[in-house]
XYZ file of C-alpha atoms in Angstrom:
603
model
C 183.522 105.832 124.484
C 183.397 107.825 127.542
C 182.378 106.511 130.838
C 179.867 107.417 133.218
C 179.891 106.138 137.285
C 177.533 106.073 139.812
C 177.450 105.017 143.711
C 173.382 104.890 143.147
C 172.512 101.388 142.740
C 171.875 98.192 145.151
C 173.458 94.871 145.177
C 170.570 91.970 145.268
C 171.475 88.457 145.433
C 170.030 86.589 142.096
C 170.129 83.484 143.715
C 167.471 83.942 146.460
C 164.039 83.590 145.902
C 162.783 86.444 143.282
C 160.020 86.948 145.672
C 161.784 88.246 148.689
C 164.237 90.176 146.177
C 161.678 92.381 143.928
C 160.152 94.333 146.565
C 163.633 95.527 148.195
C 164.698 96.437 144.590
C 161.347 98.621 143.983
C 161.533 99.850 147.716
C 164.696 101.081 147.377
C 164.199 103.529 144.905
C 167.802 103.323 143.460
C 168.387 103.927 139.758
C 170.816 101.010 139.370
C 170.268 97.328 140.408
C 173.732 94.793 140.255
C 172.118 91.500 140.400
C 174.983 88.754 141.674
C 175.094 84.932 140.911
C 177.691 82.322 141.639
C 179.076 84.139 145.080
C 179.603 87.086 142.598
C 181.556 85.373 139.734
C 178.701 87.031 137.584
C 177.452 90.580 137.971
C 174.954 92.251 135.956
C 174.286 95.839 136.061
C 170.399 96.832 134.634
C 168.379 100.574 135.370
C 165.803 99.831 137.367
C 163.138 100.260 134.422
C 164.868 97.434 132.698
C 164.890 94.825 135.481
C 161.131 95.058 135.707
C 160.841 95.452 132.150
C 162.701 92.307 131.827
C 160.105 90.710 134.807
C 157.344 91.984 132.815
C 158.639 89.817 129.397
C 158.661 86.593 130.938
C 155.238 86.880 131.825
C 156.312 84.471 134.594
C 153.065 84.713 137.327
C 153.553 85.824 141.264
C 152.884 82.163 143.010
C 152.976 83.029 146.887
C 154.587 79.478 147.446
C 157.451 80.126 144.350
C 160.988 79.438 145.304
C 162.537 80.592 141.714
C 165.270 82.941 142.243
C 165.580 85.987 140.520
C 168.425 84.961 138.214
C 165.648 82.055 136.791
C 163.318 84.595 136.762
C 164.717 87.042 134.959
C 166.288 84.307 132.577
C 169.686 85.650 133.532
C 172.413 83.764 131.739
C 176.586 84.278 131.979
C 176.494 85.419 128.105
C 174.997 88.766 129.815
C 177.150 89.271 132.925
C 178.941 92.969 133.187
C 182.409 93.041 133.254
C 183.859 93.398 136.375
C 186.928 95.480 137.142
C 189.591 96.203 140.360
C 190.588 99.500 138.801
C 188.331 101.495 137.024
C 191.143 103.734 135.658
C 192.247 101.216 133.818
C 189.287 100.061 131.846
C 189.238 97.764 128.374
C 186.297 97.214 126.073
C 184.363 93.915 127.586
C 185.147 90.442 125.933
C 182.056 89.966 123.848
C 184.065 87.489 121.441
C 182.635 84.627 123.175
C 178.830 86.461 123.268
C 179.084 87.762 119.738
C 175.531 88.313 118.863
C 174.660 89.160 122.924
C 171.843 92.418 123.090
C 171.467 92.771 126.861
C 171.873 95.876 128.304
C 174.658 94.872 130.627
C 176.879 93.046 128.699
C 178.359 96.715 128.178
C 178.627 97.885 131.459
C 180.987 97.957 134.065
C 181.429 96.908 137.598
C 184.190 98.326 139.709
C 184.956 95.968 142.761
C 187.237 95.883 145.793
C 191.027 94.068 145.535
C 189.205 91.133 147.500
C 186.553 90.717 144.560
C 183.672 91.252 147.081
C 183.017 94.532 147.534
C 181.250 96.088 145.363
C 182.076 100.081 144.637
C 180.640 101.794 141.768
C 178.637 100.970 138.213
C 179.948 102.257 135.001
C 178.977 102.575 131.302
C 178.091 104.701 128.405
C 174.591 105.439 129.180
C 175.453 106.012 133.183
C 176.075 109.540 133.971
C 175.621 110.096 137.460
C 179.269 111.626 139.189
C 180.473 109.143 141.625
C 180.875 110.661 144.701
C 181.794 107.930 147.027
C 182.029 104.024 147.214
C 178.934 102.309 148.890
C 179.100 100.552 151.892
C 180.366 96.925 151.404
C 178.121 93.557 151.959
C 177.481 92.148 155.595
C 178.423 88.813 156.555
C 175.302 87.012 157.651
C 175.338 83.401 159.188
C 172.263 81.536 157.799
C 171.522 78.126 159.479
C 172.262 75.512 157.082
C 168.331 74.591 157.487
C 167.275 77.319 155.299
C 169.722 76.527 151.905
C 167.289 76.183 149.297
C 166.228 73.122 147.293
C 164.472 73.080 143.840
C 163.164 69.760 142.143
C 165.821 68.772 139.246
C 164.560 65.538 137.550
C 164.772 62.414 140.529
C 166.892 64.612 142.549
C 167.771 67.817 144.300
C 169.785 70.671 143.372
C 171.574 72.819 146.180
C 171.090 77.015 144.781
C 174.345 78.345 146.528
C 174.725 81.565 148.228
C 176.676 84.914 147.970
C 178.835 84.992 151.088
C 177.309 88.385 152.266
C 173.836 89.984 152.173
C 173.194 92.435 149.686
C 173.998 95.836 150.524
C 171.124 97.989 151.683
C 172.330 100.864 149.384
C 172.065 103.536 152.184
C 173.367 106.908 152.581
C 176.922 107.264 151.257
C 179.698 106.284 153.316
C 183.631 107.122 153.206
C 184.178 103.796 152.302
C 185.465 102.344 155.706
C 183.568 98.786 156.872
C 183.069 99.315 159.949
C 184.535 97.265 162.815
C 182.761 94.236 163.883
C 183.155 94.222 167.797
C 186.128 91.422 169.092
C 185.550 88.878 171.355
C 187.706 88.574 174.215
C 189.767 85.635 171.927
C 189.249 87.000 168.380
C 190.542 84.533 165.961
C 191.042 87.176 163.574
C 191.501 87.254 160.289
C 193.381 84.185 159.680
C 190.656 81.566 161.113
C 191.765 77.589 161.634
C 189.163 74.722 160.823
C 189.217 70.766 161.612
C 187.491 68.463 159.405
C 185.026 66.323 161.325
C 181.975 63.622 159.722
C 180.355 62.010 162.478
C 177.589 59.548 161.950
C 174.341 59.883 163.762
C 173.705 56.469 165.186
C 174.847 53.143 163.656
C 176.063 52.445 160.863
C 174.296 49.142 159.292
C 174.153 47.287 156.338
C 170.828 48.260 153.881
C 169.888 50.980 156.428
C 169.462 55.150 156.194
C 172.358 57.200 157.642
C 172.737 60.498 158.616
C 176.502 62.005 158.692
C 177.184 65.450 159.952
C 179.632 67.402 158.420
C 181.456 70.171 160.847
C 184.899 72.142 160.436
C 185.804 72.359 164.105
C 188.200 74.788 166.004
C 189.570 71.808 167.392
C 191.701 68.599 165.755
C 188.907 65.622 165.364
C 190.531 62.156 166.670
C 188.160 60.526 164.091
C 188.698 62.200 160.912
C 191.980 63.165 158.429
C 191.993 65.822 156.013
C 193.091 68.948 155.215
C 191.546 72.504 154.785
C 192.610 75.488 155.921
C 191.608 80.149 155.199
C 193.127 82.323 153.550
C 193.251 85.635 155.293
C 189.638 87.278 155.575
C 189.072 90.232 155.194
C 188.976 92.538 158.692
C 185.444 93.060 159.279
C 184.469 89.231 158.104
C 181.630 87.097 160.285
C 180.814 84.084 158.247
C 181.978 81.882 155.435
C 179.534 79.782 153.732
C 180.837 76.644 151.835
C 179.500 73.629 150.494
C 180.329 70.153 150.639
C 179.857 66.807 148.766
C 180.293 63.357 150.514
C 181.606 60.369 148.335
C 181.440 56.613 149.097
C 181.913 53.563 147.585
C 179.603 52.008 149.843
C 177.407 54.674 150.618
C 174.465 56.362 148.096
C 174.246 59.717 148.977
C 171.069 62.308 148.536
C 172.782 65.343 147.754
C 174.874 67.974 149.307
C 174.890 70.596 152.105
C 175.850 73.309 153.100
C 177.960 75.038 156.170
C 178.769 78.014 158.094
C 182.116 78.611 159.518
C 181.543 81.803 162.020
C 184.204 83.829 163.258
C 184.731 83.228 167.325
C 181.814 80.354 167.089
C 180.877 76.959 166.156
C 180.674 75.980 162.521
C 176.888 75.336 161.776
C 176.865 71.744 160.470
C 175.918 69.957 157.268
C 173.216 66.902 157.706
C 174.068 64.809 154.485
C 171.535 61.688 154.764
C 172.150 58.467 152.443
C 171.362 54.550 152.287
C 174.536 51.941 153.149
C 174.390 49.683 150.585
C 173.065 46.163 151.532
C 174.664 42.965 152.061
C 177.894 44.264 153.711
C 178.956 42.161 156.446
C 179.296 42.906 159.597
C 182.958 44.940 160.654
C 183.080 46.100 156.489
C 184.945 49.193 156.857
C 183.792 52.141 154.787
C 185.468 54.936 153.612
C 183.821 58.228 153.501
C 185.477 61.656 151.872
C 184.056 64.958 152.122
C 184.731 67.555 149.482
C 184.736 71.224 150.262
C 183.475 73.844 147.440
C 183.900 77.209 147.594
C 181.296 77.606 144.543
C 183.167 75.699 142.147
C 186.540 75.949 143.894
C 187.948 73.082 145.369
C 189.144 74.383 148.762
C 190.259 70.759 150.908
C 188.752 67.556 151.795
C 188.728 65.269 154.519
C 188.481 61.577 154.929
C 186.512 59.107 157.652
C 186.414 55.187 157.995
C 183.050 54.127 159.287
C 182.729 50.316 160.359
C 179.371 48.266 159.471
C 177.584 46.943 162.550
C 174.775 44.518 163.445
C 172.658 47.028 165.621
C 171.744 50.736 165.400
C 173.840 51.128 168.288
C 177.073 49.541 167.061
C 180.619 51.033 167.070
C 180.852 53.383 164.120
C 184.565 53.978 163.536
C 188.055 53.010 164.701
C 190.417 56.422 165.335
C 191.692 57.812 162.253
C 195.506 57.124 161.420
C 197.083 60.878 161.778
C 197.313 62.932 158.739
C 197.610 66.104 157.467
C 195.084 68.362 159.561
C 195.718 71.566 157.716
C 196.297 71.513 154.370
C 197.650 74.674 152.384
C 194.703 74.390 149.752
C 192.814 77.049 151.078
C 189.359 78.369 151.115
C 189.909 81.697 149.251
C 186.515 83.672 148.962
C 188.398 86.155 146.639
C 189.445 83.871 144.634
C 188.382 82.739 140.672
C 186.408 79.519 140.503
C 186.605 77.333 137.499
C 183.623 76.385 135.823
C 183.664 72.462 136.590
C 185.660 70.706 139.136
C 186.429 66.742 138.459
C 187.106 64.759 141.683
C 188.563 61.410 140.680
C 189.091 59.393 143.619
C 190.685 56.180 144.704
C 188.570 53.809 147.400
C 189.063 50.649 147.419
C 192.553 49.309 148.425
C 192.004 45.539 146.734
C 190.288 47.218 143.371
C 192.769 50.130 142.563
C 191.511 49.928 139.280
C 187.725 51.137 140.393
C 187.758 55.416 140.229
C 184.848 57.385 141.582
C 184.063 60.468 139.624
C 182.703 63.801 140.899
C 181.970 66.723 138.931
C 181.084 70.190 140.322
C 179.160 72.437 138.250
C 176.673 75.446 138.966
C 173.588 74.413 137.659
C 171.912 75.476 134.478
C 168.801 73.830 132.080
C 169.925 70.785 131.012
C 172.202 70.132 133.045
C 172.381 65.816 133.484
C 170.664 65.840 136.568
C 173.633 63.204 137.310
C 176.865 64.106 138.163
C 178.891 61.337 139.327
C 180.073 58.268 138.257
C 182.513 55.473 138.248
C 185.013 53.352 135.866
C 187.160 50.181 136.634
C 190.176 50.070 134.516
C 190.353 46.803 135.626
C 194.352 47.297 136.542
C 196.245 49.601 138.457
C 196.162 53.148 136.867
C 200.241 53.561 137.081
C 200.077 49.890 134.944
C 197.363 51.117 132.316
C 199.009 54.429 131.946
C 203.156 52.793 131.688
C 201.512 50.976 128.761
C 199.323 54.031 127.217
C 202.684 56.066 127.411
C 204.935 53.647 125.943
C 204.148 54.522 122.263
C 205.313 58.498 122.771
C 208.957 57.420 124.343
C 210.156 57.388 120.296
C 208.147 59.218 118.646
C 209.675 62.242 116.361
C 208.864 65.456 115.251
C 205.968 65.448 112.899
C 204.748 62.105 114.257
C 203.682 62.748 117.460
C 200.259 64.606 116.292
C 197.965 61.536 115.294
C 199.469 59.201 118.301
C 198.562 61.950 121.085
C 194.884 62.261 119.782
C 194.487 58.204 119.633
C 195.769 58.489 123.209
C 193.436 61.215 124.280
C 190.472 59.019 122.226
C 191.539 55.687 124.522
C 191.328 58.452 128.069
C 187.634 59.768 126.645
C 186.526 56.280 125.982
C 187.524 55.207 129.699
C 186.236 58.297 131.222
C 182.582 57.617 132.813
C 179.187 58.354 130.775
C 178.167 61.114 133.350
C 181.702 63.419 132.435
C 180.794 62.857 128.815
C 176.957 64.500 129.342
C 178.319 66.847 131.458
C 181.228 68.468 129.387
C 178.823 68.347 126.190
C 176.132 70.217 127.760
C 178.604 73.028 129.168
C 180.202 73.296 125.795
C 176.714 73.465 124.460
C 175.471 76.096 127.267
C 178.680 78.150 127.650
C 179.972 78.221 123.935
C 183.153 78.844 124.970
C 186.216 77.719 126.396
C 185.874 76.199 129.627
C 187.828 76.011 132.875
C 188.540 73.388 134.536
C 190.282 71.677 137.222
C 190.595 68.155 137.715
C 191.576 66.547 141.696
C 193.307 63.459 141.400
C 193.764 60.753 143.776
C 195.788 59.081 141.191
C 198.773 60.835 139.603
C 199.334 58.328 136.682
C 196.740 59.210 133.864
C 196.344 62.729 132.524
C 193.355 63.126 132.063
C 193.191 66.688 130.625
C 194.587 64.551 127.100
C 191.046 63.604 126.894
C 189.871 63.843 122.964
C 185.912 64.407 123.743
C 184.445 63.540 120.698
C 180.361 62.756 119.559
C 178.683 62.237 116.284
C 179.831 65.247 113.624
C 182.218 67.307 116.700
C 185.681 65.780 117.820
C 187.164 68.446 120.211
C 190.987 67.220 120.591
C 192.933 67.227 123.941
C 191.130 68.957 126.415
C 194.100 70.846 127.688
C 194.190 72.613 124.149
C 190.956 74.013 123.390
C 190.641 74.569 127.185
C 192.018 76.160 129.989
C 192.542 72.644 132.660
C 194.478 72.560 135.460
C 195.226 69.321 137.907
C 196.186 68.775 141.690
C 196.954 65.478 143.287
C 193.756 64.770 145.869
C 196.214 62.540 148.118
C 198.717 65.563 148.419
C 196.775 68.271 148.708
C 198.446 69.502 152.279
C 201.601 70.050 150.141
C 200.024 72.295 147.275
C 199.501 75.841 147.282
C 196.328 77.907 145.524
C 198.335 80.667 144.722
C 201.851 81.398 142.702
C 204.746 83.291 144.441
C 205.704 86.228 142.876
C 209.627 86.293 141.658
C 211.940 86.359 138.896
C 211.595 83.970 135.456
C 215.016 81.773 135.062
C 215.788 80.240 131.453
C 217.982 76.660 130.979
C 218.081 76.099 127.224
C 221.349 73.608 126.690
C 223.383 74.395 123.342
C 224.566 71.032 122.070
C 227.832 70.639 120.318
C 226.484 67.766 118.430
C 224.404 69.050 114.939
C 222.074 65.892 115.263
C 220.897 67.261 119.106
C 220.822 71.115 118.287
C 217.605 72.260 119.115
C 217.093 75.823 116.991
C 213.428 76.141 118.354
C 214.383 75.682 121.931
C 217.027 78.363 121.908
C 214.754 80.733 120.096
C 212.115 80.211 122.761
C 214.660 80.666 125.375
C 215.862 83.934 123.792
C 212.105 84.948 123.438
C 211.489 85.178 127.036
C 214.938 86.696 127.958
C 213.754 89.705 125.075
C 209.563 89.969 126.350
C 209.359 88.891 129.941
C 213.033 89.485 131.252
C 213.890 86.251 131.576
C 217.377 85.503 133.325
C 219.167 82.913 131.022
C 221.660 80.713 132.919
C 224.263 78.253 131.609
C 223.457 74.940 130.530
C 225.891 73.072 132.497
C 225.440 70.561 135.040
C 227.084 73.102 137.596
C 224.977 75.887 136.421
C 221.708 73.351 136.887
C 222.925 71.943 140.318
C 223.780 75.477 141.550
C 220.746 76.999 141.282
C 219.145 73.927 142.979
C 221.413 73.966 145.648
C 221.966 76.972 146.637
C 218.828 79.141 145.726
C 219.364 82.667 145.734
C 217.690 84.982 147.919
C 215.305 86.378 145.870
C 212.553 84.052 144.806
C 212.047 82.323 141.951
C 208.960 82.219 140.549
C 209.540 79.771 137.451
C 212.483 77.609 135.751
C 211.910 77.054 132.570
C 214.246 73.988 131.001
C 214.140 72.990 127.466
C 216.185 70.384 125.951
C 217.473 66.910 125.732
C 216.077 63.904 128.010
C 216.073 60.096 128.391
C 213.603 57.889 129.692
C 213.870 54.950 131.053
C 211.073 52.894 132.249
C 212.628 49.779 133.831
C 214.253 52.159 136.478
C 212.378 55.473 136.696
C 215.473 57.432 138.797
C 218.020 56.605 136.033
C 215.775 59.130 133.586
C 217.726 62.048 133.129
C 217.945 65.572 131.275
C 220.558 65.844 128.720
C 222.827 69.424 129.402
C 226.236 70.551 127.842
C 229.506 68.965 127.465
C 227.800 65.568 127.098
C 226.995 66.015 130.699
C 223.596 64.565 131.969
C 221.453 65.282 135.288
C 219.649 62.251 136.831
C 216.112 61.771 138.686
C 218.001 60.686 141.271
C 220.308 63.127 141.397
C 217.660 66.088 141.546
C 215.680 63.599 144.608
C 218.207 64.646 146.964
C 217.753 66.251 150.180
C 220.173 69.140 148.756
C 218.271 69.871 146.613
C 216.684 73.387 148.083
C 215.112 75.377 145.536
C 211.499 74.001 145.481
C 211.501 73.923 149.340
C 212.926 77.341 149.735
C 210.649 79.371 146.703
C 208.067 76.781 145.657
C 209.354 77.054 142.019
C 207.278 76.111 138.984
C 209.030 74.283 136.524
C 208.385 74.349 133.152
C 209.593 71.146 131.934
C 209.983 70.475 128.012
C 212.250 67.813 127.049
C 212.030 64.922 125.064
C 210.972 61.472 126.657
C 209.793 63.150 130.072
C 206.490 62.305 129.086
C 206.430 58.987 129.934
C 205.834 57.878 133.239
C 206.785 55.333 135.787
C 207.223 54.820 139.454
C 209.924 56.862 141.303
């Protein structure tokens, strides 16, 4: 199939009003429209005959006062997004296995977009002949006061329609390609911008009554609040981030979310989150207050604020915040892929650490559960209820394990709230197909992504196998990084002398990636093991992959150890040591697969 590209279109954001939208696209005269949703996770490319054609089939009436975006109005869904490619010379035929019976006109064309995933350059497909002369100009920045996000009705509540990050480009006369150069302020910040977290109450804070929190990300350290965000390096010519955030409480019922502006060489324009303390709290009840950051669906940092109930409006609101991490290496990476649901499980209260809050982040679609948080007690520590869940693999063997894991992951659905239940069933139902997504965890003990959702006639198994899930620990965020270092692939596969510990499957996998990903394959002696964590090499390595022999043991956590050769072994405690390099030096992955490791207990 040969394929045509054109500079000739104009990039319209399908999440502002359809109103203000339509008469730029039939102004502009262009033959190709690229409507973008999600801060450009979806594209779709349609002719300009099509997109009113499309308008013209939903019969949906002009209503001066309508708020409906384009992407409602036009009925766009993600089962007719374009693909969307970095490299246009290296083009393959668009997924439609999980869109089989998909007709729209898009879902076989291309988009060709900048590294940085913004930028859009050129349209491509069979029926698109126009020679591509040049790449259009990119998308401005434009800071929008927080005042004018949009709001649309959704059941009791409200529903926050994001943004794209830029305004659409005006599809003008061709360019060379080169954004032009903002002009720099006397102290430019640049490209690699640092942010505070700050939530400040406005007023009081009292028990039963409205409050008002504002939500900033200032240039300077707040004495009041901990948390940690930080950017990833913007692009040269960038003006304004927009992000989103979510405040959580225990004690606090909150209306919705909002919505902020980090501008380059300026303030941040604020978030105004309103919500009702809950009643009956006594005076001096401190109450803890995170905020969640959201770059669409992206987790990108949080940041945490102890407010103290008073007797009158004009009462103290907050002791100073213990120090913490103020810059955290999660990051907010515009470029970056969002999954499609984010699960916040937090921790509040320090005399119930049984009692976790749920959050789940999810762009918006009919029938959606117009609720999307909850909470569980487990009525016991987590690290307790998950020492006991985990007790029944330590023994298991091969061949047995099957039926045990999915009882497990039926015991994890059955604790998890309602609201994560209506929520995953609906995406499954909306999507049909696999889903990504990441869980944040302020407690490290349960996994989660084991969850075996199941309903009446449809049992799904672990999560983590029909979908692609990911986890990071909420409480050590500052530590983690969003993206992997590039470096070499290094192989630990033990051979056992003993016939009753040889594992043939392990060494085959450990050949396997020597023979398809050149793999370096290193002894599987304790001095082999110890020097590599010792004394890391110079280059970097990316992952360490051990399979093999381990022993648990749950009455003293360090003493767990990794069976290698020459009836050698390698303790926790051993590998806890400060010389211990490699992870601090290269921020290795390891790929851990030994038996017994899945247990858990303190350490």
């Amino acid at each position: 199939m040969k394929i045509g590209w054109s500079t000739d279109f104009i990039v319209v954001d399908g999440e502002l009003p359809a109103l203000a939208e339509l008469p730029r696209v039939d102004a502009a005269r262009r033959g190709w429209i690229v409507i973008v949703r999600s801060g450009g996770r979806y594209r779709y490319v349609f002719s300009r005959d099509e997109v009113f054609e499309r308008l013209r089939a939903t019969r949906i009436p002009y209503d001066p006062a309508s708020t409906a975006t384009l992407v409602e109005v036009l009925d766009l869904h993600e089962t007719h997004a374009s693909t969307s490619v970095t490299d246009s010379a290296q083009l393959a035929p668009p997924d439609l296995t999980w869109r089989p019976n998909e007709t729209a006109p898009s879902v076989r064309r291309y988009v060709e977009v900048a590294p940085t995933g913004e930028q859009v350059l050129a349209v491509g497909g069979a029926d698109i002949a126009s020679p591509r002369k040049t790449r259009s100009m990119p998308p401005r920045f434009s800071a929008r006061n927080v005042d004018e996000s949009m709001h649309m009705a959704n059941g009791g509540g409200t529903r926050e329609v994001p943004r794209m990050r830029g305004t659409p480009s005006s599809g003008g006369e061709p360019s060379s390609g080169a954004p032009p150069t903002p002009a720099v302020a006397a102290e430019d910040e640049g490209t690699t911008p640092i942010r505070f977290p700050s939530i400040e109450p406005e007023g009081g804070v009292q028990a039963g009554a409205p409050i008002t929190l504002l939500v900033d990300l200032l240039r300077e350290e707040s004495q009041n609040t901990v948390g940690g965000l930080s950017l990833a390096a913007q692009p040269a010519d960038w003006q304004a981030i927009e992000l989103s955030v979510t405040l959580q409480s225990p004690m606090i019922d909150f209306d919705g979310n909002g919505l902020l502006t980090i501008r380059r060489n300026d303030s941040t324009l604020s978030a105004r989150i309103k919500g009702r303390v809950h009643a009956g709290l006594a005076d001096g009840t401190e109450i803890d207050v995170k905020a969640r950051f959201f770059c669409g669906t992206r987790h990108c940092g949080s940041a945490l604020r102890t407010l103290v109930v008073a007797g009158n409006a004009e009462g103290a609101s907050a002791p100073a915040a213990t120090p913490g991490v103020s810059q955290g290496a999660v990051q907010v990476d515009t470029a970056a892929q969002a999954p499609d649901l984010t699960v916040h499980i937090t921790l509040f209260e320090r005399d119930r650490a049984g009692r976790l809050h749920w959050l789940m982040k999810t762009p918006w679609f009919d029938k959606l559960p117009a609720k999307l948080t909850g909470e569980i007690d487990l009525g016991r520590d987590p690290g307790a209820e998950a020492a006991t869940l985990f007790k029944q693999f330590a023994t298991l063997k091969r061949g047995k394990h099957r039926e045990a894991i999915e009882g497990f992951g039926e015991e994890l659905w059955a604790r998890a709230p309602r609201e994560f239940h209506d929520a995953y069933w609906a995406m499954h139902d909306h999507y049909q197909r696999p889903l990504t997504i990441q869980f944040v965890s302020d407690d490290p003990h349960l996994p989660w992504e084991l969850m075996s959702p199941s309903r009446p006639g449809d049992s799904h198994g672990p999560l983590a196998l029909r979908h692609a899930v990911a986890r990071w620990i909420g409480d050590l965020q500052g530590l983690m990084s969003n993206r992997l270092k590039a470096g070499k692939l290094i192989v630990m596969a033990p051979r056992y002398s003993s016939a009753s510990t040889e594992l043939s499957l392990a060494e085959a996998a450990a050949d396997g990636l020597v023979k398809t990903m050149g793999a370096e394959r290193i002894g599987g002696t304790r001095d082999a093991l110890l020097g590599l964590l010792e004394q890391p090499p110079d280059d970097a390595v990316a992952l360490l992959y051990f399979t093999g022999h381990g022993a648990f043991n749950a009455d003293a956590a360090n003493a767990s150890l990794i069976k290698l050769e020459g009836n050698d072994n390698l303790s926790a405690r051993e590998i806890a040591r400060q010389k211990v390099r490699l992870g601090e030096r290269h921020g290795t992955v390891v790929f851990f697969n030994a038996c017994e490791v899945g247990a858990t207990a303190n350490a």
